[in-house]
Short mmCIF file of C-alpha atoms in Angstrom, two decimals:
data_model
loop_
_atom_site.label_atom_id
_atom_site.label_comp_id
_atom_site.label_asym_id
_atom_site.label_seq_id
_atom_site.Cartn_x
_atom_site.Cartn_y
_atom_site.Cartn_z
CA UNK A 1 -33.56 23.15 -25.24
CA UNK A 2 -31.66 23.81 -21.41
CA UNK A 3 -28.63 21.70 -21.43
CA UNK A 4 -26.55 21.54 -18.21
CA UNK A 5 -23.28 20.67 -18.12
CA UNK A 6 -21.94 18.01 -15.49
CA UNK A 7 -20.44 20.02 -12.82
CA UNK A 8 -17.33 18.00 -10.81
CA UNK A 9 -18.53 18.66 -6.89
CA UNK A 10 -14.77 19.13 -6.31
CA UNK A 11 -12.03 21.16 -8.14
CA UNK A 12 -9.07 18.96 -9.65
CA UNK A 13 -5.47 19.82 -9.89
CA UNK A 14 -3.07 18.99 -11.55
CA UNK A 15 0.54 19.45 -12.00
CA UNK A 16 3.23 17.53 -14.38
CA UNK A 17 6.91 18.44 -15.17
CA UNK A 18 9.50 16.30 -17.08
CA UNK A 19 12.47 16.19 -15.17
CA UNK A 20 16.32 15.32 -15.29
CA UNK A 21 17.76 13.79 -12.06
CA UNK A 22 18.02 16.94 -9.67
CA UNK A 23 16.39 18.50 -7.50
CA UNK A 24 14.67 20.90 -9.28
CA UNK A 25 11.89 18.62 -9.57
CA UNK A 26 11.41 18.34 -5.78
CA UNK A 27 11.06 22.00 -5.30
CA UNK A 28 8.75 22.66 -8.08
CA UNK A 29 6.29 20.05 -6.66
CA UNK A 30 6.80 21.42 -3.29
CA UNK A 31 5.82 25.19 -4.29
CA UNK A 32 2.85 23.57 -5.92
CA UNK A 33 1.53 22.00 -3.16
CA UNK A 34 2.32 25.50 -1.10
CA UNK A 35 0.24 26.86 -3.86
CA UNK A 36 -2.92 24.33 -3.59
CA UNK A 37 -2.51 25.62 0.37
CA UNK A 38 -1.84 22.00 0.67
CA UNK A 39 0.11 20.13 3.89
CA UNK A 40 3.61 20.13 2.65
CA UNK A 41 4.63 16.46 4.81
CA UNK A 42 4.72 13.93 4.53
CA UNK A 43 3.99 14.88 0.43
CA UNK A 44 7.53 16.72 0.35
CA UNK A 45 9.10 13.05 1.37
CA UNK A 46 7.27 10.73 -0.81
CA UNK A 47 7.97 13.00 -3.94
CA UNK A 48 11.49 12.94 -2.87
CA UNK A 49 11.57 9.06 -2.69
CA UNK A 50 9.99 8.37 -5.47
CA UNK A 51 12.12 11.08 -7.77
CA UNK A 52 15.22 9.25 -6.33
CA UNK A 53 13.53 5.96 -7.36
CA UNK A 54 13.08 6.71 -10.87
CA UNK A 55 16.71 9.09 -11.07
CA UNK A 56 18.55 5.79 -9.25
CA UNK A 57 16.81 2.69 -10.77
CA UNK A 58 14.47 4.16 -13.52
CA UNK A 59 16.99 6.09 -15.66
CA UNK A 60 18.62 5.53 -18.91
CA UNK A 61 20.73 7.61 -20.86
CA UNK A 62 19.10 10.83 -22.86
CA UNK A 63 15.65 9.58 -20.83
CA UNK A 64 13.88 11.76 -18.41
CA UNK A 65 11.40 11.11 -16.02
CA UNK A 66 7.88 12.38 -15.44
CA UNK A 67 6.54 13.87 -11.83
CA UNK A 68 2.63 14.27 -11.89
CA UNK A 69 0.40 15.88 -8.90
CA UNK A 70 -2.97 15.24 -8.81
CA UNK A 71 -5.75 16.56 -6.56
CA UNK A 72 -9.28 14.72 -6.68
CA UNK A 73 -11.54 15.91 -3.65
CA UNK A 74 -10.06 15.14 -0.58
CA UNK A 75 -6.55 12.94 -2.25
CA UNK A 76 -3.08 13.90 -2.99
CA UNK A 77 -1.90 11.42 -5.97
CA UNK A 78 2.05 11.67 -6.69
CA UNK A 79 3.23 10.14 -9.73
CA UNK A 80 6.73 9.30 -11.51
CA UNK A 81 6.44 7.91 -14.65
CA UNK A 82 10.35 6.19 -16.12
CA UNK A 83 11.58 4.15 -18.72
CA UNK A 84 12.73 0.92 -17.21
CA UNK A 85 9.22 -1.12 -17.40
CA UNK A 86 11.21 -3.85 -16.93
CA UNK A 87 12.21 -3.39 -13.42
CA UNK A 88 9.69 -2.93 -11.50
CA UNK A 89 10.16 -2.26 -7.52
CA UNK A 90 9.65 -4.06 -4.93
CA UNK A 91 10.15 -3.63 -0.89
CA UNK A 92 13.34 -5.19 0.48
CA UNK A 93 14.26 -5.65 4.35
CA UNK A 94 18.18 -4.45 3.48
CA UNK A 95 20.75 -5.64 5.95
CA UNK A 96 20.63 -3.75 9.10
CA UNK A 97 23.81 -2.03 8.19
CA UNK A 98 23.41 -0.90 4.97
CA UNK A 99 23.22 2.55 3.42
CA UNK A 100 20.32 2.48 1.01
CA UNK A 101 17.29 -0.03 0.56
CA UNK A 102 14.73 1.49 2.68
CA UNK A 103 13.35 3.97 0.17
CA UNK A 104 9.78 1.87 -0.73
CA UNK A 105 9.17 0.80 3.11
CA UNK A 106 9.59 4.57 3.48
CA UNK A 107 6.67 5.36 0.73
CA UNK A 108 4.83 2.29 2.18
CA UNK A 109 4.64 3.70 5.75
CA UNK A 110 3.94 7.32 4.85
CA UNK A 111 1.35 6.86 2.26
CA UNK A 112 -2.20 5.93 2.79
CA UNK A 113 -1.74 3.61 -0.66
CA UNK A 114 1.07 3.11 -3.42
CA UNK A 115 1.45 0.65 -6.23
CA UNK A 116 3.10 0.20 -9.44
CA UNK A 117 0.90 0.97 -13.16
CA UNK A 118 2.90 -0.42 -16.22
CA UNK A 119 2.54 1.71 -18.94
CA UNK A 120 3.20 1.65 -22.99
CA UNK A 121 6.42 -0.55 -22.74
CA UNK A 122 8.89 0.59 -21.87
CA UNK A 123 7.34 3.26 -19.05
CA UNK A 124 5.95 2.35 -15.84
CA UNK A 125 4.56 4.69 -12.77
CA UNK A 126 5.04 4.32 -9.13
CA UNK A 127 2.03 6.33 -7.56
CA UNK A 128 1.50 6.79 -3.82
CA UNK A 129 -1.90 8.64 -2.88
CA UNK A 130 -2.33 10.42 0.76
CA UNK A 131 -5.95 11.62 1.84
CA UNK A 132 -5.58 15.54 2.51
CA UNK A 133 -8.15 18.31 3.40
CA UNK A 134 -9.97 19.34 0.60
CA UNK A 135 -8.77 22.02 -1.49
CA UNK A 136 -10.20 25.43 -1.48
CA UNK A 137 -11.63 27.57 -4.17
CA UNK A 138 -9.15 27.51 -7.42
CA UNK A 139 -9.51 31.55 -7.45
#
């Protein structure tokens, strides 16, 4: 008997790191993408936003968080998985002069989708997904 095995048409990536609240996290994901000869922007930003998300409003003590690339054909999918299922974001017009707030209309207006997925309590992850070229051969 000839079996074949299902064949994906597309490679898919992937790349996940627990992280603490520095930047570390940032520059790993951006080497990765380097490596997957993907476009580094606006990736490099929404990574940053949503790490800063999860280190500013996801953290509790002794917890990390999770950063997870994935590539699936022609889409870049950045998660960050935390431990505060209970507060889950939401956009905010902040006063004109303040210093902070913007950081999800940011995600919202560079990404081609985004959402929230609540998790095993007490996690939740805030994905944003951004349609890409391709990538090439894995070797």
């Amino acid at each position: 008997m000839n079996q074949k095995s299902a064949e994906l048409p597309t490679p898919v990536r992937n790349f996940s790191v627990r992280l603490s609240s520095t930047p570390r996290g940032r520059l790993l994901a951006t080497e990765q993408l380097r490596s997957w000869g993907l476009p580094q922007d606006p990736a490099r930003q929404l990574i940053a936003e949503l790490a800063s998300n999860a280190a500013a409003h996801g953290r509790v003590a002794g917890r990390d968080f999770r950063l997870t690339l994935y590539v699936v054909g022609g889409t870049l999918r950045i998660e960050v998985t935390d431990t505060r299922g209970e507060r889950l974001p939401h956009p905010q017009a902040p006063a004109p002069d303040a210093e902070s707030g913007r950081g999800l209309l940011l995600v919202e207006a560079l990404a081609d989708r985004w959402g929230v997925t609540e998790g095993r309590f007490p996690r939740k992850t805030v994905w944003a997904e951004l349609r890409c070229a391709p990538p090439g051969p894995m070797f």
